[in-house]
Amino acid sequence: MWKNITEVPVEQSCFVCGVQGESRLRLFDLGFFRGSRVLPLYECCGGGTRVYRVKDTLIALRNGDAACILVEEAVQDD
């Protein structure tokens, strides 16, 4: 089931399923396109911003911008 990336717990890998909204092209340029593996690393103090690893790059996004990214959590091998 798809959810927005802000709902994925920190340190839980996920795959981008789609991007919507006005900032769609900007997010594509940053590497958030269908099939990209993304890892939420941490939430900045004060909240409202999270840091994600995508394509071996760290990117900080405000939750409002990140809410446009739809993902599916990756299955964890224990």
N, CA, C and O atoms as a Maestro MAE file, in Angstrom:
{
 s_m_m2io_version
 :::
 2.0.0
}

f_m_ct {
 s_m_title
 :::
 protein
 m_atom[312] {
  # First column is atom index #
  i_m_mmod_type
  r_m_x_coord
  r_m_y_coord
  r_m_z_coord
  i_m_residue_number
  s_m_chain_name
  s_m_pdb_residue_name
  s_m_pdb_atom_name
  i_m_atomic_number
  :::
  1 25 0.839 -1.193 0.000 1 A "MET " " N  " 7
  2 3 0.000 0.000 0.000 1 A "MET " " CA " 6
  3 2 0.881 1.252 0.000 1 A "MET " " C  " 6
  4 15 1.872 1.323 0.726 1 A "MET " " O  " 8
  5 25 0.519 2.208 -0.798 2 A "TRP " " N  " 7
  6 3 1.294 3.438 -0.894 2 A "TRP " " CA " 6
  7 2 0.978 4.366 0.271 2 A "TRP " " C  " 6
  8 15 -0.146 4.399 0.771 2 A "TRP " " O  " 8
  9 25 1.985 5.113 0.691 3 A "LYS " " N  " 7
  10 3 1.827 6.155 1.714 3 A "LYS " " CA " 6
  11 2 2.763 7.290 1.348 3 A "LYS " " C  " 6
  12 15 3.634 7.140 0.491 3 A "LYS " " O  " 8
  13 25 2.579 8.420 1.998 4 A "ASN " " N  " 7
  14 3 3.537 9.481 1.675 4 A "ASN " " CA " 6
  15 2 4.798 9.270 2.503 4 A "ASN " " C  " 6
  16 15 4.763 8.639 3.559 4 A "ASN " " O  " 8
  17 25 5.889 9.793 2.020 5 A "ILE " " N  " 7
  18 3 7.201 9.480 2.579 5 A "ILE " " CA " 6
  19 2 7.367 9.987 4.018 5 A "ILE " " C  " 6
  20 15 8.218 9.485 4.752 5 A "ILE " " O  " 8
  21 25 6.582 10.954 4.416 6 A "THR " " N  " 7
  22 3 6.678 11.467 5.786 6 A "THR " " CA " 6
  23 2 6.137 10.466 6.801 6 A "THR " " C  " 6
  24 15 6.392 10.603 7.997 6 A "THR " " O  " 8
  25 25 5.394 9.462 6.338 7 A "GLU " " N  " 7
  26 3 4.839 8.441 7.230 7 A "GLU " " CA " 6
  27 2 5.780 7.243 7.425 7 A "GLU " " C  " 6
  28 15 5.519 6.379 8.262 7 A "GLU " " O  " 8
  29 25 6.852 7.193 6.666 8 A "VAL " " N  " 7
  30 3 7.803 6.078 6.763 8 A "VAL " " CA " 6
  31 2 8.727 6.331 7.951 8 A "VAL " " C  " 6
  32 15 9.280 7.424 8.079 8 A "VAL " " O  " 8
  33 25 8.902 5.337 8.822 9 A "PRO " " N  " 7
  34 3 9.793 5.524 9.975 9 A "PRO " " CA " 6
  35 2 11.244 5.758 9.543 9 A "PRO " " C  " 6
  36 15 11.675 5.295 8.486 9 A "PRO " " O  " 8
  37 25 11.972 6.471 10.367 10 A "VAL " " N  " 7
  38 3 13.396 6.709 10.130 10 A "VAL " " CA " 6
  39 2 14.110 5.362 10.056 10 A "VAL " " C  " 6
  40 15 13.790 4.436 10.802 10 A "VAL " " O  " 8
  41 25 15.079 5.265 9.151 11 A "GLU " " N  " 7
  42 3 15.887 4.061 8.926 11 A "GLU " " CA " 6
  43 2 15.111 2.920 8.259 11 A "GLU " " C  " 6
  44 15 15.583 1.783 8.268 11 A "GLU " " O  " 8
  45 25 13.930 3.191 7.681 12 A "GLN " " N  " 7
  46 3 13.152 2.183 6.955 12 A "GLN " " CA " 6
  47 2 13.211 2.520 5.467 12 A "GLN " " C  " 6
  48 15 12.649 3.526 5.035 12 A "GLN " " O  " 8
  49 25 13.886 1.688 4.687 13 A "SER " " N  " 7
  50 3 13.989 1.923 3.243 13 A "SER " " CA " 6
  51 2 12.621 1.857 2.585 13 A "SER " " C  " 6
  52 15 11.715 1.161 3.043 13 A "SER " " O  " 8
  53 25 12.503 2.601 1.501 14 A "CYS " " N  " 7
  54 3 11.267 2.579 0.730 14 A "CYS " " CA " 6
  55 2 11.595 2.870 -0.727 14 A "CYS " " C  " 6
  56 15 12.696 3.310 -1.057 14 A "CYS " " O  " 8
  57 25 10.623 2.617 -1.590 15 A "PHE " " N  " 7
  58 3 10.765 2.878 -3.018 15 A "PHE " " CA " 6
  59 2 9.703 3.880 -3.451 15 A "PHE " " C  " 6
  60 15 8.542 3.779 -3.055 15 A "PHE " " O  " 8
  61 25 10.108 4.839 -4.260 16 A "VAL " " N  " 7
  62 3 9.182 5.848 -4.770 16 A "VAL " " CA " 6
  63 2 8.231 5.193 -5.760 16 A "VAL " " C  " 6
  64 15 8.656 4.492 -6.678 16 A "VAL " " O  " 8
  65 25 6.936 5.430 -5.562 17 A "CYS " " N  " 7
  66 3 5.899 4.915 -6.467 17 A "CYS " " CA " 6
  67 2 5.328 6.022 -7.341 17 A "CYS " " C  " 6
  68 15 4.783 5.751 -8.411 17 A "CYS " " O  " 8
  69 25 5.448 7.255 -6.896 18 A "GLY " " N  " 7
  70 3 4.928 8.370 -7.667 18 A "GLY " " CA " 6
  71 2 5.184 9.687 -6.955 18 A "GLY " " C  " 6
  72 15 5.446 9.720 -5.753 18 A "GLY " " O  " 8
  73 25 5.105 10.767 -7.713 19 A "VAL " " N  " 7
  74 3 5.281 12.118 -7.167 19 A "VAL " " CA " 6
  75 2 4.164 12.973 -7.731 19 A "VAL " " C  " 6
  76 15 3.854 12.904 -8.921 19 A "VAL " " O  " 8
  77 25 3.561 13.780 -6.870 20 A "GLN " " N  " 7
  78 3 2.459 14.634 -7.304 20 A "GLN " " CA " 6
  79 2 2.683 16.049 -6.802 20 A "GLN " " C  " 6
  80 15 3.574 16.291 -5.988 20 A "GLN " " O  " 8
  81 25 1.890 16.965 -7.276 21 A "GLY " " N  " 7
  82 3 1.958 18.342 -6.796 21 A "GLY " " CA " 6
  83 2 2.783 19.262 -7.688 21 A "GLY " " C  " 6
  84 15 3.367 18.842 -8.687 21 A "GLY " " O  " 8
  85 25 2.810 20.531 -7.289 22 A "GLU " " N  " 7
  86 3 3.473 21.570 -8.070 22 A "GLU " " CA " 6
  87 2 4.984 21.415 -8.139 22 A "GLU " " C  " 6
  88 15 5.597 21.796 -9.136 22 A "GLU " " O  " 8
  89 25 5.597 20.860 -7.093 23 A "SER " " N  " 7
  90 3 7.056 20.740 -7.062 23 A "SER " " CA " 6
  91 2 7.540 19.409 -7.658 23 A "SER " " C  " 6
  92 15 8.675 18.992 -7.427 23 A "SER " " O  " 8
  93 25 6.671 18.756 -8.420 24 A "ARG " " N  " 7
  94 3 6.967 17.442 -8.989 24 A "ARG " " CA " 6
  95 2 8.269 17.416 -9.798 24 A "ARG " " C  " 6
  96 15 9.101 16.530 -9.602 24 A "ARG " " O  " 8
  97 25 8.446 18.364 -10.690 25 A "LEU " " N  " 7
  98 3 9.640 18.378 -11.534 25 A "LEU " " CA " 6
  99 2 10.902 18.619 -10.713 25 A "LEU " " C  " 6
  100 15 11.946 18.033 -11.000 25 A "LEU " " O  " 8
  101 25 10.819 19.461 -9.710 26 A "ARG " " N  " 7
  102 3 11.967 19.706 -8.826 26 A "ARG " " CA " 6
  103 2 12.356 18.433 -8.093 26 A "ARG " " C  " 6
  104 15 13.539 18.110 -7.982 26 A "ARG " " O  " 8
  105 25 11.356 17.707 -7.590 27 A "LEU " " N  " 7
  106 3 11.625 16.462 -6.882 27 A "LEU " " CA " 6
  107 2 12.202 15.403 -7.819 27 A "LEU " " C  " 6
  108 15 13.054 14.618 -7.404 27 A "LEU " " O  " 8
  109 25 11.754 15.368 -9.071 28 A "PHE " " N  " 7
  110 3 12.350 14.467 -10.064 28 A "PHE " " CA " 6
  111 2 13.834 14.789 -10.237 28 A "PHE " " C  " 6
  112 15 14.672 13.887 -10.269 28 A "PHE " " O  " 8
  113 25 14.149 16.073 -10.348 29 A "ASP " " N  " 7
  114 3 15.542 16.493 -10.520 29 A "ASP " " CA " 6
  115 2 16.416 16.085 -9.343 29 A "ASP " " C  " 6
  116 15 17.610 15.842 -9.513 29 A "ASP " " O  " 8
  117 25 15.832 16.009 -8.150 30 A "LEU " " N  " 7
  118 3 16.575 15.617 -6.955 30 A "LEU " " CA " 6
  119 2 16.734 14.100 -6.837 30 A "LEU " " C  " 6
  120 15 17.461 13.621 -5.968 30 A "LEU " " O  " 8
  121 25 16.063 13.348 -7.699 31 A "GLY " " N  " 7
  122 3 16.210 11.893 -7.697 31 A "GLY " " CA " 6
  123 2 15.010 11.126 -7.191 31 A "GLY " " C  " 6
  124 15 15.058 9.899 -7.108 31 A "GLY " " O  " 8
  125 25 13.927 11.821 -6.848 32 A "PHE " " N  " 7
  126 3 12.722 11.163 -6.346 32 A "PHE " " CA " 6
  127 2 11.794 10.804 -7.507 32 A "PHE " " C  " 6
  128 15 10.778 11.466 -7.723 32 A "PHE " " O  " 8
  129 25 12.144 9.758 -8.250 33 A "PHE " " N  " 7
  130 3 11.283 9.304 -9.336 33 A "PHE " " CA " 6
  131 2 10.973 7.827 -9.125 33 A "PHE " " C  " 6
  132 15 11.629 7.154 -8.330 33 A "PHE " " O  " 8
  133 25 9.976 7.333 -9.836 34 A "ARG " " N  " 7
  134 3 9.478 5.956 -9.663 34 A "ARG " " CA " 6
  135 2 10.629 4.954 -9.666 34 A "ARG " " C  " 6
  136 15 11.456 4.933 -10.578 34 A "ARG " " O  " 8
  137 25 10.660 4.129 -8.625 35 A "GLY " " N  " 7
  138 3 11.668 3.083 -8.509 35 A "GLY " " CA " 6
  139 2 12.894 3.465 -7.710 35 A "GLY " " C  " 6
  140 15 13.693 2.595 -7.363 35 A "GLY " " O  " 8
  141 25 13.069 4.749 -7.408 36 A "SER " " N  " 7
  142 3 14.230 5.177 -6.615 36 A "SER " " CA " 6
  143 2 14.121 4.651 -5.191 36 A "SER " " C  " 6
  144 15 13.053 4.704 -4.581 36 A "SER " " O  " 8
  145 25 15.231 4.142 -4.665 37 A "ARG " " N  " 7
  146 3 15.272 3.692 -3.277 37 A "ARG " " CA " 6
  147 2 15.615 4.898 -2.402 37 A "ARG " " C  " 6
  148 15 16.572 5.622 -2.679 37 A "ARG " " O  " 8
  149 25 14.831 5.107 -1.350 38 A "VAL " " N  " 7
  150 3 15.003 6.256 -0.463 38 A "VAL " " CA " 6
  151 2 15.083 5.751 0.973 38 A "VAL " " C  " 6
  152 15 14.356 4.839 1.365 38 A "VAL " " O  " 8
  153 25 15.979 6.359 1.751 39 A "LEU " " N  " 7
  154 3 16.115 6.019 3.159 39 A "LEU " " CA " 6
  155 2 15.950 7.280 3.993 39 A "LEU " " C  " 6
  156 15 16.805 8.164 3.935 39 A "LEU " " O  " 8
  157 25 14.866 7.390 4.773 40 A "PRO " " N  " 7
  158 3 14.749 8.514 5.700 40 A "PRO " " CA " 6
  159 2 15.788 8.337 6.809 40 A "PRO " " C  " 6
  160 15 15.768 7.330 7.517 40 A "PRO " " O  " 8
  161 25 16.694 9.302 6.966 41 A "LEU " " N  " 7
  162 3 17.779 9.155 7.935 41 A "LEU " " CA " 6
  163 2 17.448 9.734 9.305 41 A "LEU " " C  " 6
  164 15 17.634 9.069 10.324 41 A "LEU " " O  " 8
  165 25 16.963 10.957 9.332 42 A "TYR " " N  " 7
  166 3 16.604 11.554 10.617 42 A "TYR " " CA " 6
  167 2 15.717 12.775 10.414 42 A "TYR " " C  " 6
  168 15 15.633 13.350 9.329 42 A "TYR " " O  " 8
  169 25 15.063 13.143 11.506 43 A "GLU " " N  " 7
  170 3 14.223 14.341 11.509 43 A "GLU " " CA " 6
  171 2 15.002 15.449 12.196 43 A "GLU " " C  " 6
  172 15 15.571 15.244 13.268 43 A "GLU " " O  " 8
  173 25 15.026 16.609 11.583 44 A "CYS " " N  " 7
  174 3 15.760 17.734 12.145 44 A "CYS " " CA " 6
  175 2 15.101 18.199 13.437 44 A "CYS " " C  " 6
  176 15 13.886 18.082 13.601 44 A "CYS " " O  " 8
  177 25 15.912 18.729 14.356 45 A "CYS " " N  " 7
  178 3 15.362 19.200 15.630 45 A "CYS " " CA " 6
  179 2 14.330 20.296 15.358 45 A "CYS " " C  " 6
  180 15 14.510 21.134 14.474 45 A "CYS " " O  " 8
  181 25 13.278 20.271 16.116 46 A "GLY " " N  " 7
  182 3 12.188 21.213 15.902 46 A "GLY " " CA " 6
  183 2 11.130 20.667 14.966 46 A "GLY " " C  " 6
  184 15 10.039 21.228 14.865 46 A "GLY " " O  " 8
  185 25 11.440 19.575 14.278 47 A "GLY " " N  " 7
  186 3 10.472 18.943 13.375 47 A "GLY " " CA " 6
  187 2 10.260 19.752 12.111 47 A "GLY " " C  " 6
  188 15 10.849 20.817 11.923 47 A "GLY " " O  " 8
  189 25 9.415 19.227 11.260 48 A "GLY " " N  " 7
  190 3 9.071 19.929 10.032 48 A "GLY " " CA " 6
  191 2 9.992 19.654 8.863 48 A "GLY " " C  " 6
  192 15 9.637 19.952 7.722 48 A "GLY " " O  " 8
  193 25 11.180 19.088 9.115 49 A "THR " " N  " 7
  194 3 12.132 18.789 8.055 49 A "THR " " CA " 6
  195 2 12.778 17.439 8.338 49 A "THR " " C  " 6
  196 15 13.134 17.135 9.477 49 A "THR " " O  " 8
  197 25 12.925 16.634 7.290 50 A "ARG " " N  " 7
  198 3 13.611 15.353 7.417 50 A "ARG " " CA " 6
  199 2 14.713 15.267 6.377 50 A "ARG " " C  " 6
  200 15 14.663 15.922 5.336 50 A "ARG " " O  " 8
  201 25 15.708 14.449 6.681 51 A "VAL " " N  " 7
  202 3 16.815 14.225 5.756 51 A "VAL " " CA " 6
  203 2 16.665 12.826 5.173 51 A "VAL " " C  " 6
  204 15 16.433 11.855 5.894 51 A "VAL " " O  " 8
  205 25 16.805 12.744 3.848 52 A "TYR " " N  " 7
  206 3 16.645 11.484 3.114 52 A "TYR " " CA " 6
  207 2 17.907 11.185 2.328 52 A "TYR " " C  " 6
  208 15 18.567 12.097 1.828 52 A "TYR " " O  " 8
  209 25 18.247 9.892 2.219 53 A "ARG " " N  " 7
  210 3 19.325 9.468 1.333 53 A "ARG " " CA " 6
  211 2 18.671 8.937 0.066 53 A "ARG " " C  " 6
  212 15 17.880 7.994 0.105 53 A "ARG " " O  " 8
  213 25 19.014 9.557 -1.056 54 A "VAL " " N  " 7
  214 3 18.526 9.123 -2.357 54 A "VAL " " CA " 6
  215 2 19.681 9.248 -3.345 54 A "VAL " " C  " 6
  216 15 20.306 10.304 -3.442 54 A "VAL " " O  " 8
  217 25 19.962 8.179 -4.074 55 A "LYS " " N  " 7
  218 3 21.051 8.177 -5.060 55 A "LYS " " CA " 6
  219 2 22.387 8.595 -4.434 55 A "LYS " " C  " 6
  220 15 23.122 9.389 -5.022 55 A "LYS " " O  " 8
  221 25 22.704 8.072 -3.257 56 A "ASP " " N  " 7
  222 3 23.960 8.369 -2.541 56 A "ASP " " CA " 6
  223 2 24.129 9.854 -2.225 56 A "ASP " " C  " 6
  224 15 25.253 10.344 -2.112 56 A "ASP " " O  " 8
  225 25 23.034 10.552 -2.087 57 A "THR " " N  " 7
  226 3 23.046 11.978 -1.760 57 A "THR " " CA " 6
  227 2 22.098 12.222 -0.594 57 A "THR " " C  " 6
  228 15 21.035 11.606 -0.519 57 A "THR " " O  " 8
  229 25 22.476 13.117 0.315 58 A "LEU " " N  " 7
  230 3 21.593 13.497 1.415 58 A "LEU " " CA " 6
  231 2 20.812 14.736 1.005 58 A "LEU " " C  " 6
  232 15 21.382 15.725 0.545 58 A "LEU " " O  " 8
  233 25 19.497 14.664 1.180 59 A "ILE " " N  " 7
  234 3 18.620 15.769 0.791 59 A "ILE " " CA " 6
  235 2 17.676 16.061 1.933 59 A "ILE " " C  " 6
  236 15 17.012 15.155 2.436 59 A "ILE " " O  " 8
  237 25 17.605 17.316 2.353 60 A "ALA " " N  " 7
  238 3 16.663 17.748 3.388 60 A "ALA " " CA " 6
  239 2 15.428 18.310 2.699 60 A "ALA " " C  " 6
  240 15 15.522 19.159 1.812 60 A "ALA " " O  " 8
  241 25 14.267 17.817 3.127 61 A "LEU " " N  " 7
  242 3 12.996 18.297 2.574 61 A "LEU " " CA " 6
  243 2 12.055 18.688 3.699 61 A "LEU " " C  " 6
  244 15 11.970 18.008 4.722 61 A "LEU " " O  " 8
  245 25 11.348 19.795 3.495 62 A "ARG " " N  " 7
  246 3 10.274 20.149 4.418 62 A "ARG " " CA " 6
  247 2 9.172 19.111 4.276 62 A "ARG " " C  " 6
  248 15 8.965 18.565 3.193 62 A "ARG " " O  " 8
  249 25 8.470 18.838 5.359 63 A "ASN " " N  " 7
  250 3 7.411 17.829 5.322 63 A "ASN " " CA " 6
  251 2 6.340 18.166 4.285 63 A "ASN " " C  " 6
  252 15 5.763 17.262 3.681 63 A "ASN " " O  " 8
  253 25 6.073 19.433 4.074 64 A "GLY " " N  " 7
  254 3 5.086 19.829 3.068 64 A "GLY " " CA " 6
  255 2 5.489 19.414 1.668 64 A "GLY " " C  " 6
  256 15 4.646 18.981 0.883 64 A "GLY " " O  " 8
  257 25 6.779 19.543 1.340 65 A "ASP " " N  " 7
  258 3 7.275 19.116 0.030 65 A "ASP " " CA " 6
  259 2 7.349 17.599 -0.050 65 A "ASP " " C  " 6
  260 15 6.998 17.011 -1.073 65 A "ASP " " O  " 8
  261 25 7.802 16.965 1.022 66 A "ALA " " N  " 7
  262 3 7.959 15.510 1.042 66 A "ALA " " CA " 6
  263 2 6.611 14.792 0.963 66 A "ALA " " C  " 6
  264 15 6.544 13.660 0.482 66 A "ALA " " O  " 8
  265 25 5.550 15.428 1.423 67 A "ALA " " N  " 7
  266 3 4.227 14.798 1.400 67 A "ALA " " CA " 6
  267 2 3.743 14.517 -0.021 67 A "ALA " " C  " 6
  268 15 2.785 13.767 -0.209 67 A "ALA " " O  " 8
  269 25 4.389 15.105 -1.016 68 A "CYS " " N  " 7
  270 3 4.027 14.873 -2.414 68 A "CYS " " CA " 6
  271 2 4.621 13.577 -2.962 68 A "CYS " " C  " 6
  272 15 4.283 13.154 -4.067 68 A "CYS " " O  " 8
  273 25 5.510 12.945 -2.183 69 A "ILE " " N  " 7
  274 3 6.201 11.739 -2.642 69 A "ILE " " CA " 6
  275 2 5.489 10.515 -2.090 69 A "ILE " " C  " 6
  276 15 5.417 10.327 -0.876 69 A "ILE " " O  " 8
  277 25 4.965 9.687 -2.977 70 A "LEU " " N  " 7
  278 3 4.270 8.461 -2.582 70 A "LEU " " CA " 6
  279 2 5.249 7.291 -2.671 70 A "LEU " " C  " 6
  280 15 5.956 7.129 -3.666 70 A "LEU " " O  " 8
  281 25 5.278 6.480 -1.610 71 A "VAL " " N  " 7
  282 3 6.256 5.390 -1.537 71 A "VAL " " CA " 6
  283 2 5.614 4.099 -1.063 71 A "VAL " " C  " 6
  284 15 4.484 4.075 -0.574 71 A "VAL " " O  " 8
  285 25 6.376 3.030 -1.227 72 A "GLU " " N  " 7
  286 3 6.021 1.735 -0.688 72 A "GLU " " CA " 6
  287 2 7.249 1.262 0.104 72 A "GLU " " C  " 6
  288 15 8.369 1.286 -0.407 72 A "GLU " " O  " 8
  289 25 7.029 0.836 1.350 73 A "GLU " " N  " 7
  290 3 8.145 0.407 2.190 73 A "GLU " " CA " 6
  291 2 8.794 -0.842 1.617 73 A "GLU " " C  " 6
  292 15 8.111 -1.737 1.121 73 A "GLU " " O  " 8
  293 25 10.119 -0.893 1.691 74 A "ALA " " N  " 7
  294 3 10.877 -2.045 1.226 74 A "ALA " " CA " 6
  295 2 10.737 -3.161 2.263 74 A "ALA " " C  " 6
  296 15 10.623 -2.902 3.461 74 A "ALA " " O  " 8
  297 25 10.748 -4.379 1.791 75 A "VAL " " N  " 7
  298 3 10.660 -5.529 2.678 75 A "VAL " " CA " 6
  299 2 12.016 -5.724 3.328 75 A "VAL " " C  " 6
  300 15 13.034 -5.784 2.638 75 A "VAL " " O  " 8
  301 25 12.039 -5.824 4.654 76 A "GLN " " N  " 7
  302 3 13.277 -6.013 5.408 76 A "GLN " " CA " 6
  303 2 13.599 -7.495 5.532 76 A "GLN " " C  " 6
  304 15 12.729 -8.287 5.895 76 A "GLN " " O  " 8
  305 25 14.830 -7.878 5.237 77 A "ASP " " N  " 7
  306 3 15.297 -9.244 5.467 77 A "ASP " " CA " 6
  307 2 15.901 -9.302 6.850 77 A "ASP " " C  " 6
  308 15 16.869 -8.597 7.135 77 A "ASP " " O  " 8
  309 25 15.339 -10.138 7.723 78 A "ASP " " N  " 7
  310 3 15.854 -10.227 9.095 78 A "ASP " " CA " 6
  311 2 16.925 -11.260 9.229 78 A "ASP " " C  " 6
  312 15 17.460 -11.457 10.320 78 A "ASP " " O  " 8
  :::
 }
 m_bond[311] {
  # First column is bond index #
  i_m_from
  i_m_to
  i_m_order
  :::
  1 1 2 1
  2 2 3 1
  3 3 4 2
  4 3 5 1
  5 5 6 1
  6 6 7 1
  7 7 8 2
  8 7 9 1
  9 9 10 1
  10 10 11 1
  11 11 12 2
  12 11 13 1
  13 13 14 1
  14 14 15 1
  15 15 16 2
  16 15 17 1
  17 17 18 1
  18 18 19 1
  19 19 20 2
  20 19 21 1
  21 21 22 1
  22 22 23 1
  23 23 24 2
  24 23 25 1
  25 25 26 1
  26 26 27 1
  27 27 28 2
  28 27 29 1
  29 29 30 1
  30 30 31 1
  31 31 32 2
  32 31 33 1
  33 33 34 1
  34 34 35 1
  35 35 36 2
  36 35 37 1
  37 37 38 1
  38 38 39 1
  39 39 40 2
  40 39 41 1
  41 41 42 1
  42 42 43 1
  43 43 44 2
  44 43 45 1
  45 45 46 1
  46 46 47 1
  47 47 48 2
  48 47 49 1
  49 49 50 1
  50 50 51 1
  51 51 52 2
  52 51 53 1
  53 53 54 1
  54 54 55 1
  55 55 56 2
  56 55 57 1
  57 57 58 1
  58 58 59 1
  59 59 60 2
  60 59 61 1
  61 61 62 1
  62 62 63 1
  63 63 64 2
  64 63 65 1
  65 65 66 1
  66 66 67 1
  67 67 68 2
  68 67 69 1
  69 69 70 1
  70 70 71 1
  71 71 72 2
  72 71 73 1
  73 73 74 1
  74 74 75 1
  75 75 76 2
  76 75 77 1
  77 77 78 1
  78 78 79 1
  79 79 80 2
  80 79 81 1
  81 81 82 1
  82 82 83 1
  83 83 84 2
  84 83 85 1
  85 85 86 1
  86 86 87 1
  87 87 88 2
  88 87 89 1
  89 89 90 1
  90 90 91 1
  91 91 92 2
  92 91 93 1
  93 93 94 1
  94 94 95 1
  95 95 96 2
  96 95 97 1
  97 97 98 1
  98 98 99 1
  99 99 100 2
  100 99 101 1
  101 101 102 1
  102 102 103 1
  103 103 104 2
  104 103 105 1
  105 105 106 1
  106 106 107 1
  107 107 108 2
  108 107 109 1
  109 109 110 1
  110 110 111 1
  111 111 112 2
  112 111 113 1
  113 113 114 1
  114 114 115 1
  115 115 116 2
  116 115 117 1
  117 117 118 1
  118 118 119 1
  119 119 120 2
  120 119 121 1
  121 121 122 1
  122 122 123 1
  123 123 124 2
  124 123 125 1
  125 125 126 1
  126 126 127 1
  127 127 128 2
  128 127 129 1
  129 129 130 1
  130 130 131 1
  131 131 132 2
  132 131 133 1
  133 133 134 1
  134 134 135 1
  135 135 136 2
  136 135 137 1
  137 137 138 1
  138 138 139 1
  139 139 140 2
  140 139 141 1
  141 141 142 1
  142 142 143 1
  143 143 144 2
  144 143 145 1
  145 145 146 1
  146 146 147 1
  147 147 148 2
  148 147 149 1
  149 149 150 1
  150 150 151 1
  151 151 152 2
  152 151 153 1
  153 153 154 1
  154 154 155 1
  155 155 156 2
  156 155 157 1
  157 157 158 1
  158 158 159 1
  159 159 160 2
  160 159 161 1
  161 161 162 1
  162 162 163 1
  163 163 164 2
  164 163 165 1
  165 165 166 1
  166 166 167 1
  167 167 168 2
  168 167 169 1
  169 169 170 1
  170 170 171 1
  171 171 172 2
  172 171 173 1
  173 173 174 1
  174 174 175 1
  175 175 176 2
  176 175 177 1
  177 177 178 1
  178 178 179 1
  179 179 180 2
  180 179 181 1
  181 181 182 1
  182 182 183 1
  183 183 184 2
  184 183 185 1
  185 185 186 1
  186 186 187 1
  187 187 188 2
  188 187 189 1
  189 189 190 1
  190 190 191 1
  191 191 192 2
  192 191 193 1
  193 193 194 1
  194 194 195 1
  195 195 196 2
  196 195 197 1
  197 197 198 1
  198 198 199 1
  199 199 200 2
  200 199 201 1
  201 201 202 1
  202 202 203 1
  203 203 204 2
  204 203 205 1
  205 205 206 1
  206 206 207 1
  207 207 208 2
  208 207 209 1
  209 209 210 1
  210 210 211 1
  211 211 212 2
  212 211 213 1
  213 213 214 1
  214 214 215 1
  215 215 216 2
  216 215 217 1
  217 217 218 1
  218 218 219 1
  219 219 220 2
  220 219 221 1
  221 221 222 1
  222 222 223 1
  223 223 224 2
  224 223 225 1
  225 225 226 1
  226 226 227 1
  227 227 228 2
  228 227 229 1
  229 229 230 1
  230 230 231 1
  231 231 232 2
  232 231 233 1
  233 233 234 1
  234 234 235 1
  235 235 236 2
  236 235 237 1
  237 237 238 1
  238 238 239 1
  239 239 240 2
  240 239 241 1
  241 241 242 1
  242 242 243 1
  243 243 244 2
  244 243 245 1
  245 245 246 1
  246 246 247 1
  247 247 248 2
  248 247 249 1
  249 249 250 1
  250 250 251 1
  251 251 252 2
  252 251 253 1
  253 253 254 1
  254 254 255 1
  255 255 256 2
  256 255 257 1
  257 257 258 1
  258 258 259 1
  259 259 260 2
  260 259 261 1
  261 261 262 1
  262 262 263 1
  263 263 264 2
  264 263 265 1
  265 265 266 1
  266 266 267 1
  267 267 268 2
  268 267 269 1
  269 269 270 1
  270 270 271 1
  271 271 272 2
  272 271 273 1
  273 273 274 1
  274 274 275 1
  275 275 276 2
  276 275 277 1
  277 277 278 1
  278 278 279 1
  279 279 280 2
  280 279 281 1
  281 281 282 1
  282 282 283 1
  283 283 284 2
  284 283 285 1
  285 285 286 1
  286 286 287 1
  287 287 288 2
  288 287 289 1
  289 289 290 1
  290 290 291 1
  291 291 292 2
  292 291 293 1
  293 293 294 1
  294 294 295 1
  295 295 296 2
  296 295 297 1
  297 297 298 1
  298 298 299 1
  299 299 300 2
  300 299 301 1
  301 301 302 1
  302 302 303 1
  303 303 304 2
  304 303 305 1
  305 305 306 1
  306 306 307 1
  307 307 308 2
  308 307 309 1
  309 309 310 1
  310 310 311 1
  311 311 312 2
  :::
 }
}
